[in-house]
XYZ file of C-alpha atoms in Angstrom:
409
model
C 69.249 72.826 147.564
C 67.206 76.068 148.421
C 65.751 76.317 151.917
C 62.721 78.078 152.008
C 62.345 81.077 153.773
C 59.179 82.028 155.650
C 60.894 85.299 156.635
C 61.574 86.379 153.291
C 58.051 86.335 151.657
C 56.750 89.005 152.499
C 59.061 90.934 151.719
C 59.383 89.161 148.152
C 55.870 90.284 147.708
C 55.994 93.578 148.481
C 58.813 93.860 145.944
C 57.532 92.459 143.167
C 54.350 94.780 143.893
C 56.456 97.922 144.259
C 58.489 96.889 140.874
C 54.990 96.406 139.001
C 53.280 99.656 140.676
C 56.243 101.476 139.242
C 56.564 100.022 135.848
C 53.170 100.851 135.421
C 53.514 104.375 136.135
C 56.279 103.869 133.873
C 54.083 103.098 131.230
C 51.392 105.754 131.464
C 53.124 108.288 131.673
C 55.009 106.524 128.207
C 51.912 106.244 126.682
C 50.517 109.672 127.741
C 53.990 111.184 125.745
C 53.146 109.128 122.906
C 49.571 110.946 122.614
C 50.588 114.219 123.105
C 53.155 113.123 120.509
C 50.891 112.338 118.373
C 48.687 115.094 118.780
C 51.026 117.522 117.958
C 51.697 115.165 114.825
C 48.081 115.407 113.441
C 48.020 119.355 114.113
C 51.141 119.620 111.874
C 49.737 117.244 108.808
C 46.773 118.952 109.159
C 48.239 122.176 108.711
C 50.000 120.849 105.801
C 47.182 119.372 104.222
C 45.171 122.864 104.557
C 47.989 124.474 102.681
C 48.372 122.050 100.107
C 45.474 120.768 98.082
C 47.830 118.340 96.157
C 48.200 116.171 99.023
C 45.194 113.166 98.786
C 42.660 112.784 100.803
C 43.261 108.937 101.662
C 46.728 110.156 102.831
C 45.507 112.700 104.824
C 43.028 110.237 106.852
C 45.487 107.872 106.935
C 47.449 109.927 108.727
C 45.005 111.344 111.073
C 43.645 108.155 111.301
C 46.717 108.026 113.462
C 48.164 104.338 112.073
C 51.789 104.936 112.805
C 51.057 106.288 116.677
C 48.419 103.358 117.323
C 51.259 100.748 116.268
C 53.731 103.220 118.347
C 51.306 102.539 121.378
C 51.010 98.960 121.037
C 55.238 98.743 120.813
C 54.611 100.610 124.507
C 52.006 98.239 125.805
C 54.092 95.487 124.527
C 57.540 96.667 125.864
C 55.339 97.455 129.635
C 54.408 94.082 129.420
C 57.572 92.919 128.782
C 59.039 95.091 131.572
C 56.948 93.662 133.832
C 57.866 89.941 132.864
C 61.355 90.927 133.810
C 60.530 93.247 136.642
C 59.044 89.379 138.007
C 62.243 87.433 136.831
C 65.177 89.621 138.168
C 62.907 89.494 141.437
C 62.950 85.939 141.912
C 66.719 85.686 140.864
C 67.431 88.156 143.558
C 65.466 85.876 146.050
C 67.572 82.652 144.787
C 70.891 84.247 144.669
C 70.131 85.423 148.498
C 68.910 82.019 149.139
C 72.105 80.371 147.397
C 74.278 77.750 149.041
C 71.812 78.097 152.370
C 70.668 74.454 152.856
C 70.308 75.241 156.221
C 68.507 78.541 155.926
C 70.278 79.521 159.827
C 73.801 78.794 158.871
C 74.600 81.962 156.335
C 73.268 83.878 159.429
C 74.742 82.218 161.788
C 78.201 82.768 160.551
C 77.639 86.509 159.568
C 76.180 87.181 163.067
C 78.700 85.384 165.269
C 81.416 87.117 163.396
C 79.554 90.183 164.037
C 79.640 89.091 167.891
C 82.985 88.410 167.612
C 84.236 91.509 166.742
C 82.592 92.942 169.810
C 83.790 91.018 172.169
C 87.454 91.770 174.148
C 90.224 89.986 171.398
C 91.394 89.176 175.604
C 88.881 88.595 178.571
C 89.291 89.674 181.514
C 87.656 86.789 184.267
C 87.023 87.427 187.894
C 87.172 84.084 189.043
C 88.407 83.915 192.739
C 88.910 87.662 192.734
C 86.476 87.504 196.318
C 86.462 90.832 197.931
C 89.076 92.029 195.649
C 86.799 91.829 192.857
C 85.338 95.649 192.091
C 89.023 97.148 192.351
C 90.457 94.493 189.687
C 87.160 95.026 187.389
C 87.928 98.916 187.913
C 91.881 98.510 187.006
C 91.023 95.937 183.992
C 89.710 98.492 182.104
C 91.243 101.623 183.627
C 94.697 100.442 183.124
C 94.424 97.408 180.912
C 92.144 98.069 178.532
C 89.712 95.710 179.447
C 86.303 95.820 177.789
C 84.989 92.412 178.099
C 84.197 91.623 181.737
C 83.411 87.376 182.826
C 81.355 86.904 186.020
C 79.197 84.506 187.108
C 75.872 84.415 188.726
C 75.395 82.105 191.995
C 78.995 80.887 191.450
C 81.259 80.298 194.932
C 84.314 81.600 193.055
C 82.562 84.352 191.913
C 81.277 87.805 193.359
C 79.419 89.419 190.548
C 78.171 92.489 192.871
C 81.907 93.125 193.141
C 82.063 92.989 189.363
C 79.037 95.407 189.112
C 80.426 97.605 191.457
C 83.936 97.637 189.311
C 82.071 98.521 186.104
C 80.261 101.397 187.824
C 83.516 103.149 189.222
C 85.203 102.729 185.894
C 81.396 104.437 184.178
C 81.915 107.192 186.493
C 85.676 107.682 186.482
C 85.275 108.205 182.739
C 87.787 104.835 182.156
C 84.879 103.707 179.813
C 82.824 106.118 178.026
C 79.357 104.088 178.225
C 77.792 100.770 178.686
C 77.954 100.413 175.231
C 81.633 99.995 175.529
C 81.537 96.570 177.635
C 80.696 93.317 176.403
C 79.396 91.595 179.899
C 79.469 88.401 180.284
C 77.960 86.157 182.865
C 76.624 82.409 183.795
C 73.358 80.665 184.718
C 74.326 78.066 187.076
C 71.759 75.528 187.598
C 73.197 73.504 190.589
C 76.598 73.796 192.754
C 77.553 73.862 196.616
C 75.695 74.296 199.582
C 75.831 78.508 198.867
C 73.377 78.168 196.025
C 70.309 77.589 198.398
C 71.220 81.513 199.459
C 69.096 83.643 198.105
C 69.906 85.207 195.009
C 66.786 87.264 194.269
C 66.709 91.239 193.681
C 63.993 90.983 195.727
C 64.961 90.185 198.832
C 67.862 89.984 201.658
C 66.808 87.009 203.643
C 67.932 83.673 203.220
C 65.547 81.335 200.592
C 66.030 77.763 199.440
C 65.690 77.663 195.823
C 66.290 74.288 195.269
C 62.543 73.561 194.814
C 62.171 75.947 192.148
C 61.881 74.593 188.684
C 64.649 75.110 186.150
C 62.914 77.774 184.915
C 62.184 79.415 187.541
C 65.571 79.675 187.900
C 66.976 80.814 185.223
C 64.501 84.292 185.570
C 65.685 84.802 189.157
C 69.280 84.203 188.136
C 68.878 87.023 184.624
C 67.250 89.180 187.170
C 69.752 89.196 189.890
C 72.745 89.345 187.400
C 71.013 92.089 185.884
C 70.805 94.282 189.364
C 74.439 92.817 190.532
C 75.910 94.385 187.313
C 74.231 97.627 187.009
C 72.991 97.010 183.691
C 69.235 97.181 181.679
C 70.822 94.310 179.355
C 73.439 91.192 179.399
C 76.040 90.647 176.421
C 76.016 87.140 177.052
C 74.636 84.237 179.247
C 76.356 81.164 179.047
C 74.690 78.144 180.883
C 77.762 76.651 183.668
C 78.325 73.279 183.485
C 79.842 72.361 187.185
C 83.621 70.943 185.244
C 83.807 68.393 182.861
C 80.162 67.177 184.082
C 77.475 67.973 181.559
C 73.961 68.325 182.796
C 71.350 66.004 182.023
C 70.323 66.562 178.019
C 66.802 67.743 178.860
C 67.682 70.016 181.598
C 70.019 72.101 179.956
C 67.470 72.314 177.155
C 64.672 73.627 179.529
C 67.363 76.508 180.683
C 67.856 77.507 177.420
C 64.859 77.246 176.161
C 64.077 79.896 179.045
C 67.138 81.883 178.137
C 66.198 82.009 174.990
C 63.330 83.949 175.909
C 65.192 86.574 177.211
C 67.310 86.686 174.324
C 64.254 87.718 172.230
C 63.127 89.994 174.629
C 66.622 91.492 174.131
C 67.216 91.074 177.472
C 70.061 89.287 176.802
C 71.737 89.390 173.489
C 74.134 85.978 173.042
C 73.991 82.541 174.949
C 76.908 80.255 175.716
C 78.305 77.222 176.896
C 80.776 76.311 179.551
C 82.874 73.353 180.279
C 80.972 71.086 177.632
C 83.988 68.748 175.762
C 81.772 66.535 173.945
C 81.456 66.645 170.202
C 78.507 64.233 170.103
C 76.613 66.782 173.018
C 77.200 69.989 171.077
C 76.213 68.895 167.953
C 73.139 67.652 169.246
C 72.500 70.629 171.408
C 73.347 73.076 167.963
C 70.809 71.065 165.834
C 68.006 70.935 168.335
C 68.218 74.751 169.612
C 66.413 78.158 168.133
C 69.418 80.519 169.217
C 72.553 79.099 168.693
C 75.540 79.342 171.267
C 77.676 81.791 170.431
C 80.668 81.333 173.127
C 82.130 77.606 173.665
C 84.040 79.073 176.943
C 86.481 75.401 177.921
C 89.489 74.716 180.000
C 92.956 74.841 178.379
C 94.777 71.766 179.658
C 95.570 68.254 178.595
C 92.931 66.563 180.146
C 90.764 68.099 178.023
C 92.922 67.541 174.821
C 93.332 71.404 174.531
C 89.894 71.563 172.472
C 91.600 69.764 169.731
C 88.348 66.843 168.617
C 86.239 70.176 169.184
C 88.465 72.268 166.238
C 86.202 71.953 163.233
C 82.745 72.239 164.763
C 84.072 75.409 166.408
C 85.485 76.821 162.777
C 81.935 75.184 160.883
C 79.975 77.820 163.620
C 82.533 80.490 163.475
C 82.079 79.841 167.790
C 84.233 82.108 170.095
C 86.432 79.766 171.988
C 86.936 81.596 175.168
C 89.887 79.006 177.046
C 90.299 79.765 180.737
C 92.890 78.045 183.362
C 95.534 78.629 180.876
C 98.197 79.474 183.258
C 96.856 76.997 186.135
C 96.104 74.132 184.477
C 99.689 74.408 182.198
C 102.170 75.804 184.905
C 104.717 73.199 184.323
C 105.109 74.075 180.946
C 104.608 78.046 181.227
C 107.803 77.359 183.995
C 109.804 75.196 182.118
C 112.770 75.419 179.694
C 110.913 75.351 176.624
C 108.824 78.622 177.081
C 111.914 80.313 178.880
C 113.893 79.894 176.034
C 111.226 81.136 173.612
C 110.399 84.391 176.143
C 114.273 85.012 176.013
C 113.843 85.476 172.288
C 110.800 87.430 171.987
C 111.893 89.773 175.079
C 108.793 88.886 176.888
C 107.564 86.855 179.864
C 106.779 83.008 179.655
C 103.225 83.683 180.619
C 102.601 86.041 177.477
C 104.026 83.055 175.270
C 101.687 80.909 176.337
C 98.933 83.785 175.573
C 100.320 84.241 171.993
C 100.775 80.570 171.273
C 96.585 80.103 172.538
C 95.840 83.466 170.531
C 97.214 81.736 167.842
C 95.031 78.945 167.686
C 91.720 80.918 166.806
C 90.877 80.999 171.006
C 89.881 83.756 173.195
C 92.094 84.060 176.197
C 90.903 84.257 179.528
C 93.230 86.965 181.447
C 93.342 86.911 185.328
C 95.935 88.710 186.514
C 95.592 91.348 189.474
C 98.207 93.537 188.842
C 97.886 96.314 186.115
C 101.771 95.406 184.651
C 100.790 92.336 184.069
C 97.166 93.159 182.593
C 98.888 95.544 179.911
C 101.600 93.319 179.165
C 99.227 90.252 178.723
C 97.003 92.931 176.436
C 100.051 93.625 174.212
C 100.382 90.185 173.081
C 99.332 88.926 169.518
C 98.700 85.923 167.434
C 101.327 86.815 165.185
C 104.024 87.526 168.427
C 105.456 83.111 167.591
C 107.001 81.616 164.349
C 105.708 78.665 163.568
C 108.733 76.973 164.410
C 107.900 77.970 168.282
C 104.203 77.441 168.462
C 105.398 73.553 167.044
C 108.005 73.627 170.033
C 105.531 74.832 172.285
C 102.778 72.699 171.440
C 105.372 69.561 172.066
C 106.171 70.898 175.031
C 102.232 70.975 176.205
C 102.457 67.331 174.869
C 99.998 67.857 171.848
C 101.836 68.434 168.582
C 98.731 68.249 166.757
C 97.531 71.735 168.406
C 99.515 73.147 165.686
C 98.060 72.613 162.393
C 100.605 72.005 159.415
């Protein structure tokens, strides 16, 4: 089936105008030839004709008549008309082979631009959770020493300090570690409820402390863009992703009133991606991805076995070519990162139990969500690969987690 395309009309028109317009100057200046063509023609039989009496009369009209170049004309009109027929067809099969295979007419998009987004964002990211006052020399040293390009705050978060984040990003723009804004990939949160810190102001606009917890969602959401957007130095955000508070979604409808807001931004290209956080629930997201204009981009969830390591989420996250961005990797798994299992594999691979576990999670298709405050670790973590594990280890590894089905046979 062939979604129609509201989008696409215009445009449709215009080219089937521009294909005529040109087939008709085509044509005239076809049919012009042909005249001059022929005039030329009836000079030389007339010449003829003066120098030989012999020649009849009849065929002399006939000729001058001009029978031949009249049905020469017609075969022109006829082969414009033609043209144009065709000019019309190959239009309209352009239009259905663009069209092709899009029953949703946002899917074929969808995937083209999230792989688009994915290939700007950090293959590793670096997060500043519970960084505190440490935060702007880590931010400065992930990408000085790392490598680091894509940065995770969040706004209004306790475990976050995003000014300390903005302040990193600024020493490493004018220490020349990064050559421009363009460079990062920022990410950061909208959270719409947490501890008793979130009824301190967060506006741009002022230093005093004011409750917020009257404002509307809404309302909000603009002072939280706004503040993130002064706290990080920046004109724009890569990505806003709205927090869920752990494995407790929001109400249905007031997530949807935050995005719908966020959205707004989006199209003001304020912000140029939205995400989700924390959100485990296949029912939820494919709810919340049906009923939404701009789709999520980043599904950003806990590694760890409570959560079944993402596994019932797998296919909906392939479907939506999503960027699954885990975090509390080496927190939420530090019995296994310390245990036998991923010794024995480090030993083999000559690296350190905590960049096997960042291969093996690399190797599922997932995003890893680096920490680390020392700039060793940061480059070592940053040389590791999907490819680093045989498949024999990631199986061991993955029964070691206790979820052999992480690894897909």
């Amino acid at each position: 089936k062939f979604a129609p395309c509201p989008c696409l009309t215009g445009s449709l028109h215009t080219l089937i105008i521009t294909y005529l317009h040109l087939l008709d100057h085509i044509s005239r200046e076809v049919s012009r030839m042909a005249r001059v063509k022929d005039t030329m023609r009836r000079k030389n039989v007339a010449m003829s004709w003066n120098s030989s009496a012999s020649w009849p009369a009849q065929d002399v009209g006939a000729g001058s008549a001009g029978m031949k170049p009249k049905s020469s004309s017609n075969g022109f009109a006829t082969s414009s008309w033609i043209a144009r027929i065709l000019a019309v067809f190959f239009s309209l099969a352009g239009l259905v082979w663009h069209l092709h295979g899009r029953g949703d007419p946002h899917i074929g998009q969808e995937k083209k631009s999230n792989a688009k987004k994915k290939a700007e964002m950090g293959r590793l990211v670096f997060g500043t959770n519970k960084h505190f006052d440490k935060t702007a020399a880590n931010v400065l040293q992930a990408i000085r020493d790392g490598g680091y390009t894509h940065i995770v705050s969040c706004g209004r978060h306790a475990n976050y300090n995003e000014e300390g984040s903005g302040e990193g990003i600024r020493q490493a723009l004018q220490g020349s570690a990064v050559s421009s804004r363009e460079d990062l990939f920022l990410q950061t949160c909208f959270v719409a409820d947490t501890n008793p810190d979130y009824d301190k102001t967060w506006s741009p606009a002022t230093t005093s402390d004011t409750a917020t917890s009257d404002l509307t969602i809404s309302q909000k959401v603009r002072l939280s863009v706004e503040s993130s957007l002064k706290n990080l130095n920046t004109t724009y955000l890569d990505v806003v992703l709205y927090h869920n508070l752990k494995s407790k979604i929001d109400p249905y409808e007031k997530i949807r009133e935050a995005w719908s807001e966020l959205e707004k931004f989006v199209d003001q290209g304020t912000v140029r991606y939205l995400g989700l956080t924390n959100v485990h629930d296949l029912d939820f997201l494919q709810r919340f991805h049906s009923d939404v204009r701009v789709k999520p981009t980043i599904l950003q969830n806990r590694f760890h076995a409570n959560r079944q390591f993402n596994v019932p989420l797998r296919s909906f996250i392939r479907e939506h070519n999503l960027t699954w961005q885990a975090f509390w990797i080496l927190t939420g798994n530090g019995g296994t990162v310390g245990g036998p299992v991923a010794k024995d594999i480090a030993k083999n691979y000559n690296v350190t139990p905590q960049q096997v576990i960042f291969a093996f999670v690399l190797s599922l298709g997932a995003t890893p969500m680096i920490g680390s405050a020392t700039a060793q670790h940061l480059r070592q973590d940053m040389d590791v690969t999907s490819e680093l594990l045989s498949q024999e280890d990631r199986i061991r590894f993955a029964e070691a987690l206790g979820k052999p089905d992480l690894v897909e046979m």
